[in-house]
Amino acid sequence: ATLGYSREDELLSDRLGAKYAYKAGYDPYAMVTFLKKLQAKDKSDMGPVFLRSHPYTSQRIQLMEKAMPSIISKADAGKIAKNSPELQTASNSIEGGPKDRSQTRVMCQKCRRIFPGTVNYCPYDGTKLGP
């Protein structure tokens, strides 16, 4: 009998889900939050691994937390660094200001939510997003 998708496929789907969520403007760390809620609700991280269709939830959490910086950097190819306050300040003084912020995204450093570049303050915690 087969178990359908392999445990490796399930781990890959976790990483891809976080990547696609980030690219769509959602907080990719929500995947970790979801897995922690799943773990708290379902205490089935027991039993032999060879009988399981999914990896242990604790393993999925650990791997996602470790992989998240890489997922974000690969998905965004440096857009978070490009939106750092220091770089934006330097860029504004050199170029005379940003040309079109409507096509950019910024991440709140406090809550890690993603917003359009036209948003100046995080609506959740009030953190200044731009220069």
mmCIF file of N, CA and C in Angstrom:
data_model
loop_
_atom_site.group_PDB
_atom_site.id
_atom_site.type_symbol
_atom_site.label_atom_id
_atom_site.label_comp_id
_atom_site.label_asym_id
_atom_site.label_seq_id
_atom_site.Cartn_x
_atom_site.Cartn_y
_atom_site.Cartn_z
ATOM 1 N N ALA A 1 0.847 -1.187 0.000
ATOM 2 C CA ALA A 1 0.000 0.000 0.000
ATOM 3 C C ALA A 1 0.881 1.234 0.000
ATOM 4 N N THR A 2 0.431 2.234 -0.697
ATOM 5 C CA THR A 2 1.201 3.471 -0.733
ATOM 6 C C THR A 2 0.525 4.512 0.147
ATOM 7 N N LEU A 3 1.300 5.488 0.547
ATOM 8 C CA LEU A 3 0.787 6.544 1.404
ATOM 9 C C LEU A 3 0.420 7.802 0.630
ATOM 10 N N GLY A 4 0.344 7.731 -0.695
ATOM 11 C CA GLY A 4 0.034 8.928 -1.474
ATOM 12 C C GLY A 4 1.284 9.775 -1.625
ATOM 13 N N TYR A 5 1.183 11.029 -1.250
ATOM 14 C CA TYR A 5 2.341 11.911 -1.319
ATOM 15 C C TYR A 5 3.361 11.503 -0.263
ATOM 16 N N SER A 6 4.616 11.636 -0.590
ATOM 17 C CA SER A 6 5.652 11.287 0.378
ATOM 18 C C SER A 6 5.783 12.393 1.418
ATOM 19 N N ARG A 7 6.442 12.076 2.517
ATOM 20 C CA ARG A 7 6.680 13.083 3.546
ATOM 21 C C ARG A 7 7.544 14.212 3.000
ATOM 22 N N GLU A 8 8.457 13.888 2.080
ATOM 23 C CA GLU A 8 9.288 14.927 1.451
ATOM 24 C C GLU A 8 8.410 15.867 0.621
ATOM 25 N N ASP A 9 7.400 15.302 -0.048
ATOM 26 C CA ASP A 9 6.461 16.138 -0.809
ATOM 27 C C ASP A 9 5.707 17.089 0.121
ATOM 28 N N GLU A 10 5.341 16.596 1.285
ATOM 29 C CA GLU A 10 4.623 17.431 2.253
ATOM 30 C C GLU A 10 5.511 18.568 2.745
ATOM 31 N N LEU A 11 6.780 18.290 3.000
ATOM 32 C CA LEU A 11 7.705 19.342 3.435
ATOM 33 C C LEU A 11 7.915 20.370 2.328
ATOM 34 N N LEU A 12 7.999 19.897 1.090
ATOM 35 C CA LEU A 12 8.135 20.807 -0.045
ATOM 36 C C LEU A 12 6.894 21.687 -0.171
ATOM 37 N N SER A 13 5.723 21.098 0.036
ATOM 38 C CA SER A 13 4.496 21.895 -0.066
ATOM 39 C C SER A 13 4.439 22.958 1.031
ATOM 40 N N ASP A 14 4.982 22.667 2.217
ATOM 41 C CA ASP A 14 5.060 23.683 3.269
ATOM 42 C C ASP A 14 5.903 24.866 2.799
ATOM 43 N N ARG A 15 7.080 24.573 2.247
ATOM 44 C CA ARG A 15 7.981 25.641 1.789
ATOM 45 C C ARG A 15 7.359 26.434 0.645
ATOM 46 N N LEU A 16 6.764 25.732 -0.315
ATOM 47 C CA LEU A 16 6.143 26.425 -1.447
ATOM 48 C C LEU A 16 4.945 27.262 -0.995
ATOM 49 N N GLY A 17 4.177 26.738 -0.053
ATOM 50 C CA GLY A 17 3.040 27.495 0.472
ATOM 51 C C GLY A 17 3.480 28.798 1.115
ATOM 52 N N ALA A 18 4.564 28.749 1.904
ATOM 53 C CA ALA A 18 5.090 29.968 2.531
ATOM 54 C C ALA A 18 5.612 30.933 1.473
ATOM 55 N N LYS A 19 6.277 30.398 0.457
ATOM 56 C CA LYS A 19 6.816 31.241 -0.621
ATOM 57 C C LYS A 19 5.685 31.941 -1.370
ATOM 58 N N TYR A 20 4.671 31.188 -1.768
ATOM 59 C CA TYR A 20 3.565 31.766 -2.527
ATOM 60 C C TYR A 20 2.761 32.751 -1.675
ATOM 61 N N ALA A 21 2.606 32.448 -0.398
ATOM 62 C CA ALA A 21 1.911 33.378 0.498
ATOM 63 C C ALA A 21 2.670 34.697 0.571
ATOM 64 N N TYR A 22 3.987 34.618 0.688
ATOM 65 C CA TYR A 22 4.805 35.830 0.752
ATOM 66 C C TYR A 22 4.704 36.629 -0.542
ATOM 67 N N LYS A 23 4.803 35.931 -1.665
ATOM 68 C CA LYS A 23 4.738 36.622 -2.958
ATOM 69 C C LYS A 23 3.369 37.268 -3.174
ATOM 70 N N ALA A 24 2.332 36.727 -2.548
ATOM 71 C CA ALA A 24 0.988 37.294 -2.666
ATOM 72 C C ALA A 24 0.755 38.424 -1.666
ATOM 73 N N GLY A 25 1.753 38.697 -0.825
ATOM 74 C CA GLY A 25 1.639 39.799 0.121
ATOM 75 C C GLY A 25 1.225 39.399 1.522
ATOM 76 N N TYR A 26 1.170 38.104 1.792
ATOM 77 C CA TYR A 26 0.814 37.634 3.124
ATOM 78 C C TYR A 26 2.072 37.355 3.937
ATOM 79 N N ASP A 27 1.897 37.277 5.242
ATOM 80 C CA ASP A 27 3.006 36.983 6.144
ATOM 81 C C ASP A 27 3.383 35.509 6.016
ATOM 82 N N PRO A 28 4.588 35.197 5.531
ATOM 83 C CA PRO A 28 4.963 33.791 5.379
ATOM 84 C C PRO A 28 5.128 33.077 6.716
ATOM 85 N N TYR A 29 5.377 33.831 7.785
ATOM 86 C CA TYR A 29 5.515 33.217 9.106
ATOM 87 C C TYR A 29 4.177 32.695 9.622
ATOM 88 N N ALA A 30 3.089 33.045 8.957
ATOM 89 C CA ALA A 30 1.782 32.517 9.339
ATOM 90 C C ALA A 30 1.744 30.999 9.176
ATOM 91 N N MET A 31 2.577 30.474 8.279
ATOM 92 C CA MET A 31 2.661 29.015 8.113
ATOM 93 C C MET A 31 3.154 28.372 9.411
ATOM 94 N N VAL A 32 4.164 28.973 10.025
ATOM 95 C CA VAL A 32 4.692 28.454 11.287
ATOM 96 C C VAL A 32 3.633 28.583 12.376
ATOM 97 N N THR A 33 2.952 29.713 12.405
ATOM 98 C CA THR A 33 1.886 29.922 13.388
ATOM 99 C C THR A 33 0.796 28.869 13.225
ATOM 100 N N PHE A 34 0.411 28.606 11.983
ATOM 101 C CA PHE A 34 -0.600 27.579 11.713
ATOM 102 C C PHE A 34 -0.131 26.209 12.206
ATOM 103 N N LEU A 35 1.112 25.862 11.900
ATOM 104 C CA LEU A 35 1.624 24.553 12.306
ATOM 105 C C LEU A 35 1.675 24.421 13.831
ATOM 106 N N LYS A 36 1.995 25.514 14.518
ATOM 107 C CA LYS A 36 2.013 25.478 15.988
ATOM 108 C C LYS A 36 0.607 25.286 16.540
ATOM 109 N N LYS A 37 -0.382 25.927 15.910
ATOM 110 C CA LYS A 37 -1.777 25.730 16.333
ATOM 111 C C LYS A 37 -2.215 24.296 16.068
ATOM 112 N N LEU A 38 -1.803 23.765 14.926
ATOM 113 C CA LEU A 38 -2.118 22.380 14.587
ATOM 114 C C LEU A 38 -1.502 21.428 15.607
ATOM 115 N N GLN A 39 -0.271 21.703 15.989
ATOM 116 C CA GLN A 39 0.424 20.861 16.961
ATOM 117 C C GLN A 39 -0.267 20.914 18.327
ATOM 118 N N ALA A 40 -0.707 22.101 18.728
ATOM 119 C CA ALA A 40 -1.378 22.243 20.021
ATOM 120 C C ALA A 40 -2.714 21.505 20.040
ATOM 121 N N LYS A 41 -3.388 21.491 18.909
ATOM 122 C CA LYS A 41 -4.705 20.852 18.825
ATOM 123 C C LYS A 41 -4.606 19.337 18.653
ATOM 124 N N ASP A 42 -3.618 18.905 17.895
ATOM 125 C CA ASP A 42 -3.486 17.487 17.559
ATOM 126 C C ASP A 42 -2.204 16.939 18.167
ATOM 127 N N LYS A 43 -2.344 16.105 19.136
ATOM 128 C CA LYS A 43 -1.180 15.558 19.841
ATOM 129 C C LYS A 43 -0.718 14.224 19.243
ATOM 130 N N SER A 44 -0.865 14.060 17.934
ATOM 131 C CA SER A 44 -0.539 12.767 17.320
ATOM 132 C C SER A 44 0.894 12.699 16.800
ATOM 133 N N ASP A 45 1.814 13.425 17.426
ATOM 134 C CA ASP A 45 3.218 13.333 17.037
ATOM 135 C C ASP A 45 3.843 12.073 17.634
ATOM 136 N N MET A 46 3.058 11.023 17.681
ATOM 137 C CA MET A 46 3.546 9.768 18.226
ATOM 138 C C MET A 46 3.343 8.674 17.194
ATOM 139 N N GLY A 47 3.882 7.551 17.477
ATOM 140 C CA GLY A 47 3.747 6.430 16.561
ATOM 141 C C GLY A 47 4.911 6.365 15.599
ATOM 142 N N PRO A 48 5.088 5.215 14.992
ATOM 143 C CA PRO A 48 6.220 5.038 14.084
ATOM 144 C C PRO A 48 6.098 5.921 12.851
ATOM 145 N N VAL A 49 7.194 6.521 12.475
ATOM 146 C CA VAL A 49 7.204 7.449 11.354
ATOM 147 C C VAL A 49 6.840 6.747 10.047
ATOM 148 N N PHE A 50 7.155 5.467 9.908
ATOM 149 C CA PHE A 50 6.880 4.773 8.644
ATOM 150 C C PHE A 50 5.388 4.571 8.395
ATOM 151 N N LEU A 51 4.551 4.758 9.409
ATOM 152 C CA LEU A 51 3.106 4.645 9.234
ATOM 153 C C LEU A 51 2.436 5.993 8.972
ATOM 154 N N ARG A 52 3.207 7.041 9.004
ATOM 155 C CA ARG A 52 2.640 8.385 8.883
ATOM 156 C C ARG A 52 2.637 8.856 7.438
ATOM 157 N N SER A 53 1.563 9.567 7.056
ATOM 158 C CA SER A 53 1.518 10.157 5.714
ATOM 159 C C SER A 53 2.189 11.526 5.700
ATOM 160 N N HIS A 54 2.247 12.180 6.859
ATOM 161 C CA HIS A 54 2.862 13.500 6.980
ATOM 162 C C HIS A 54 4.035 13.417 7.957
ATOM 163 N N PRO A 55 4.993 14.306 7.809
ATOM 164 C CA PRO A 55 6.068 14.365 8.806
ATOM 165 C C PRO A 55 5.484 14.803 10.149
ATOM 166 N N TYR A 56 6.216 14.569 11.213
ATOM 167 C CA TYR A 56 5.787 15.056 12.513
ATOM 168 C C TYR A 56 5.619 16.568 12.436
ATOM 169 N N THR A 57 4.575 17.081 13.068
ATOM 170 C CA THR A 57 4.329 18.523 13.045
ATOM 171 C C THR A 57 5.495 19.275 13.664
ATOM 172 N N SER A 58 6.079 18.733 14.718
ATOM 173 C CA SER A 58 7.234 19.393 15.343
ATOM 174 C C SER A 58 8.394 19.507 14.354
ATOM 175 N N GLN A 59 8.572 18.495 13.522
ATOM 176 C CA GLN A 59 9.623 18.540 12.501
ATOM 177 C C GLN A 59 9.292 19.600 11.448
ATOM 178 N N ARG A 60 8.033 19.684 11.054
ATOM 179 C CA ARG A 60 7.621 20.681 10.060
ATOM 180 C C ARG A 60 7.859 22.095 10.591
ATOM 181 N N ILE A 61 7.542 22.332 11.866
ATOM 182 C CA ILE A 61 7.764 23.644 12.476
ATOM 183 C C ILE A 61 9.250 23.977 12.482
ATOM 184 N N GLN A 62 10.046 23.027 12.943
ATOM 185 C CA GLN A 62 11.497 23.241 13.028
ATOM 186 C C GLN A 62 12.088 23.544 11.649
ATOM 187 N N LEU A 63 11.705 22.787 10.645
ATOM 188 C CA LEU A 63 12.242 22.996 9.300
ATOM 189 C C LEU A 63 11.767 24.316 8.699
ATOM 190 N N MET A 64 10.512 24.692 8.947
ATOM 191 C CA MET A 64 10.002 25.959 8.412
ATOM 192 C C MET A 64 10.692 27.151 9.067
ATOM 193 N N GLU A 65 10.890 27.097 10.383
ATOM 194 C CA GLU A 65 11.574 28.196 11.065
ATOM 195 C C GLU A 65 13.000 28.351 10.546
ATOM 196 N N LYS A 66 13.644 27.239 10.288
ATOM 197 C CA LYS A 66 15.020 27.272 9.784
ATOM 198 C C LYS A 66 15.068 27.762 8.331
ATOM 199 N N ALA A 67 14.089 27.372 7.526
ATOM 200 C CA ALA A 67 14.102 27.687 6.094
ATOM 201 C C ALA A 67 13.516 29.056 5.758
ATOM 202 N N MET A 68 12.796 29.680 6.688
ATOM 203 C CA MET A 68 12.069 30.913 6.366
ATOM 204 C C MET A 68 12.947 32.030 5.796
ATOM 205 N N PRO A 69 14.110 32.344 6.367
ATOM 206 C CA PRO A 69 14.932 33.407 5.760
ATOM 207 C C PRO A 69 15.304 33.104 4.312
ATOM 208 N N SER A 70 15.615 31.859 4.034
ATOM 209 C CA SER A 70 15.963 31.462 2.668
ATOM 210 C C SER A 70 14.749 31.550 1.747
ATOM 211 N N ILE A 71 13.601 31.147 2.232
ATOM 212 C CA ILE A 71 12.370 31.211 1.436
ATOM 213 C C ILE A 71 12.081 32.652 1.040
ATOM 214 N N ILE A 72 12.180 33.552 2.011
ATOM 215 C CA ILE A 72 11.898 34.965 1.743
ATOM 216 C C ILE A 72 12.917 35.545 0.775
ATOM 217 N N SER A 73 14.191 35.267 1.015
ATOM 218 C CA SER A 73 15.212 35.869 0.148
ATOM 219 C C SER A 73 15.124 35.338 -1.275
ATOM 220 N N LYS A 74 14.831 34.064 -1.433
ATOM 221 C CA LYS A 74 14.698 33.512 -2.784
ATOM 222 C C LYS A 74 13.436 34.025 -3.468
ATOM 223 N N ALA A 75 12.358 34.157 -2.714
ATOM 224 C CA ALA A 75 11.096 34.617 -3.300
ATOM 225 C C ALA A 75 11.166 36.085 -3.687
ATOM 226 N N ASP A 76 11.886 36.835 -2.916
ATOM 227 C CA ASP A 76 11.886 38.279 -3.112
ATOM 228 C C ASP A 76 13.155 38.802 -3.759
ATOM 229 N N ALA A 77 14.160 37.980 -3.862
ATOM 230 C CA ALA A 77 15.440 38.368 -4.467
ATOM 231 C C ALA A 77 15.940 39.697 -3.917
ATOM 232 N N GLY A 78 15.832 39.869 -2.599
ATOM 233 C CA GLY A 78 16.407 41.046 -1.961
ATOM 234 C C GLY A 78 15.480 42.230 -1.802
ATOM 235 N N LYS A 79 14.178 42.103 -2.081
ATOM 236 C CA LYS A 79 13.285 43.267 -1.976
ATOM 237 C C LYS A 79 13.189 43.794 -0.549
ATOM 238 N N ILE A 80 13.298 42.913 0.444
ATOM 239 C CA ILE A 80 13.233 43.394 1.822
ATOM 240 C C ILE A 80 14.435 44.294 2.099
ATOM 241 N N ALA A 81 15.621 43.848 1.689
ATOM 242 C CA ALA A 81 16.814 44.671 1.884
ATOM 243 C C ALA A 81 16.690 45.969 1.098
ATOM 244 N N LYS A 82 16.108 45.894 -0.090
ATOM 245 C CA LYS A 82 15.947 47.098 -0.909
ATOM 246 C C LYS A 82 15.014 48.095 -0.245
ATOM 247 N N ASN A 83 14.134 47.624 0.615
ATOM 248 C CA ASN A 83 13.190 48.516 1.276
ATOM 249 C C ASN A 83 13.640 48.918 2.674
ATOM 250 N N SER A 84 14.902 48.646 3.025
ATOM 251 C CA SER A 84 15.379 49.032 4.349
ATOM 252 C C SER A 84 15.397 50.552 4.454
ATOM 253 N N PRO A 85 15.130 51.089 5.631
ATOM 254 C CA PRO A 85 15.100 52.546 5.792
ATOM 255 C C PRO A 85 16.415 53.219 5.387
ATOM 256 N N GLU A 86 17.538 52.574 5.705
ATOM 257 C CA GLU A 86 18.830 53.171 5.366
ATOM 258 C C GLU A 86 18.994 53.299 3.855
ATOM 259 N N LEU A 87 18.641 52.254 3.135
ATOM 260 C CA LEU A 87 18.787 52.282 1.685
ATOM 261 C C LEU A 87 17.794 53.257 1.056
ATOM 262 N N GLN A 88 16.585 53.307 1.571
ATOM 263 C CA GLN A 88 15.600 54.244 1.029
ATOM 264 C C GLN A 88 16.036 55.688 1.247
ATOM 265 N N THR A 89 16.602 55.982 2.420
ATOM 266 C CA THR A 89 17.077 57.334 2.696
ATOM 267 C C THR A 89 18.189 57.714 1.734
ATOM 268 N N ALA A 90 19.145 56.803 1.553
ATOM 269 C CA ALA A 90 20.245 57.070 0.625
ATOM 270 C C ALA A 90 19.720 57.215 -0.798
ATOM 271 N N SER A 91 18.804 56.363 -1.184
ATOM 272 C CA SER A 91 18.241 56.403 -2.528
ATOM 273 C C SER A 91 17.480 57.703 -2.767
ATOM 274 N N ASN A 92 16.719 58.128 -1.775
ATOM 275 C CA ASN A 92 15.952 59.367 -1.918
ATOM 276 C C ASN A 92 16.864 60.574 -2.079
ATOM 277 N N SER A 93 17.972 60.597 -1.344
ATOM 278 C CA SER A 93 18.864 61.747 -1.448
ATOM 279 C C SER A 93 19.612 61.748 -2.778
ATOM 280 N N ILE A 94 19.863 60.585 -3.348
ATOM 281 C CA ILE A 94 20.574 60.503 -4.624
ATOM 282 C C ILE A 94 19.633 60.773 -5.785
ATOM 283 N N GLU A 95 18.478 60.137 -5.783
ATOM 284 C CA GLU A 95 17.563 60.212 -6.919
ATOM 285 C C GLU A 95 16.510 61.302 -6.786
ATOM 286 N N GLY A 96 16.443 61.953 -5.655
ATOM 287 C CA GLY A 96 15.405 62.961 -5.465
ATOM 288 C C GLY A 96 14.086 62.364 -5.019
ATOM 289 N N GLY A 97 14.093 61.153 -4.531
ATOM 290 C CA GLY A 97 12.884 60.521 -4.015
ATOM 291 C C GLY A 97 12.446 59.357 -4.871
ATOM 292 N N PRO A 98 11.640 58.485 -4.294
ATOM 293 C CA PRO A 98 11.162 57.337 -5.052
ATOM 294 C C PRO A 98 10.225 57.780 -6.169
ATOM 295 N N LYS A 99 10.334 57.140 -7.304
ATOM 296 C CA LYS A 99 9.526 57.515 -8.470
ATOM 297 C C LYS A 99 8.092 57.006 -8.345
ATOM 298 N N ASP A 100 7.928 55.714 -8.129
ATOM 299 C CA ASP A 100 6.594 55.127 -8.082
ATOM 300 C C ASP A 100 6.574 54.033 -7.030
ATOM 301 N N ARG A 101 6.056 54.360 -5.856
ATOM 302 C CA ARG A 101 6.025 53.387 -4.765
ATOM 303 C C ARG A 101 4.824 52.456 -4.864
ATOM 304 N N SER A 102 3.918 52.693 -5.814
ATOM 305 C CA SER A 102 2.714 51.870 -5.902
ATOM 306 C C SER A 102 3.031 50.437 -6.313
ATOM 307 N N GLN A 103 4.171 50.210 -6.938
ATOM 308 C CA GLN A 103 4.531 48.867 -7.386
ATOM 309 C C GLN A 103 5.461 48.148 -6.412
ATOM 310 N N THR A 104 5.847 48.794 -5.310
ATOM 311 C CA THR A 104 6.749 48.168 -4.344
ATOM 312 C C THR A 104 5.966 47.646 -3.155
ATOM 313 N N ARG A 105 6.621 46.822 -2.362
ATOM 314 C CA ARG A 105 6.038 46.320 -1.125
ATOM 315 C C ARG A 105 7.032 46.563 0.000
ATOM 316 N N VAL A 106 6.524 46.796 1.187
ATOM 317 C CA VAL A 106 7.378 46.964 2.353
ATOM 318 C C VAL A 106 6.897 46.022 3.442
ATOM 319 N N MET A 107 7.836 45.592 4.280
ATOM 320 C CA MET A 107 7.491 44.694 5.366
ATOM 321 C C MET A 107 7.706 45.425 6.685
ATOM 322 N N CYS A 108 6.726 45.346 7.560
ATOM 323 C CA CYS A 108 6.854 45.909 8.894
ATOM 324 C C CYS A 108 7.872 45.067 9.650
ATOM 325 N N GLN A 109 8.901 45.702 10.163
ATOM 326 C CA GLN A 109 9.956 44.975 10.864
ATOM 327 C C GLN A 109 9.481 44.428 12.204
ATOM 328 N N LYS A 110 8.392 44.984 12.733
ATOM 329 C CA LYS A 110 7.898 44.543 14.034
ATOM 330 C C LYS A 110 6.944 43.350 13.918
ATOM 331 N N CYS A 111 5.926 43.466 13.052
ATOM 332 C CA CYS A 111 4.916 42.401 12.959
ATOM 333 C C CYS A 111 5.107 41.492 11.746
ATOM 334 N N ARG A 112 6.027 41.854 10.850
ATOM 335 C CA ARG A 112 6.386 41.073 9.660
ATOM 336 C C ARG A 112 5.276 40.982 8.617
ATOM 337 N N ARG A 113 4.303 41.848 8.681
ATOM 338 C CA ARG A 113 3.268 41.864 7.645
ATOM 339 C C ARG A 113 3.763 42.672 6.450
ATOM 340 N N ILE A 114 3.248 42.344 5.278
ATOM 341 C CA ILE A 114 3.657 42.985 4.033
ATOM 342 C C ILE A 114 2.571 43.977 3.608
ATOM 343 N N PHE A 115 3.002 45.157 3.161
ATOM 344 C CA PHE A 115 2.067 46.192 2.733
ATOM 345 C C PHE A 115 2.519 46.791 1.413
ATOM 346 N N PRO A 116 1.583 47.414 0.664
ATOM 347 C CA PRO A 116 1.988 48.130 -0.556
ATOM 348 C C PRO A 116 2.948 49.262 -0.188
ATOM 349 N N GLY A 117 3.807 49.631 -1.112
ATOM 350 C CA GLY A 117 4.786 50.680 -0.865
ATOM 351 C C GLY A 117 4.169 52.034 -0.563
ATOM 352 N N THR A 118 2.899 52.202 -0.870
ATOM 353 C CA THR A 118 2.230 53.483 -0.617
ATOM 354 C C THR A 118 1.798 53.632 0.837
ATOM 355 N N VAL A 119 1.871 52.557 1.632
ATOM 356 C CA VAL A 119 1.495 52.609 3.044
ATOM 357 C C VAL A 119 2.707 53.078 3.842
ATOM 358 N N ASN A 120 2.529 54.118 4.654
ATOM 359 C CA ASN A 120 3.646 54.693 5.403
ATOM 360 C C ASN A 120 3.793 54.146 6.817
ATOM 361 N N TYR A 121 2.671 53.707 7.423
ATOM 362 C CA TYR A 121 2.707 53.194 8.786
ATOM 363 C C TYR A 121 1.953 51.873 8.849
ATOM 364 N N CYS A 122 2.441 50.966 9.671
ATOM 365 C CA CYS A 122 1.775 49.677 9.854
ATOM 366 C C CYS A 122 0.437 49.911 10.554
ATOM 367 N N PRO A 123 -0.669 49.465 9.965
ATOM 368 C CA PRO A 123 -1.969 49.671 10.600
ATOM 369 C C PRO A 123 -2.173 48.805 11.842
ATOM 370 N N TYR A 124 -1.310 47.823 12.066
ATOM 371 C CA TYR A 124 -1.457 46.926 13.205
ATOM 372 C C TYR A 124 -0.715 47.427 14.439
ATOM 373 N N ASP A 125 0.485 48.011 14.247
ATOM 374 C CA ASP A 125 1.256 48.444 15.407
ATOM 375 C C ASP A 125 1.817 49.858 15.293
ATOM 376 N N GLY A 126 1.545 50.553 14.184
ATOM 377 C CA GLY A 126 1.959 51.939 14.038
ATOM 378 C C GLY A 126 3.411 52.168 13.660
ATOM 379 N N THR A 127 4.155 51.101 13.395
ATOM 380 C CA THR A 127 5.562 51.236 13.025
ATOM 381 C C THR A 127 5.688 51.972 11.696
ATOM 382 N N LYS A 128 6.638 52.918 11.618
ATOM 383 C CA LYS A 128 6.886 53.640 10.368
ATOM 384 C C LYS A 128 7.520 52.673 9.376
ATOM 385 N N LEU A 129 6.971 52.610 8.163
ATOM 386 C CA LEU A 129 7.430 51.643 7.172
ATOM 387 C C LEU A 129 8.458 52.212 6.210
ATOM 388 N N GLY A 130 8.414 53.463 5.939
ATOM 389 C CA GLY A 130 9.333 54.056 4.968
ATOM 390 C C GLY A 130 10.357 54.945 5.647
ATOM 391 N N PRO A 131 11.084 55.725 4.836
ATOM 392 C CA PRO A 131 12.110 56.615 5.398
ATOM 393 C C PRO A 131 11.519 57.749 6.216
#
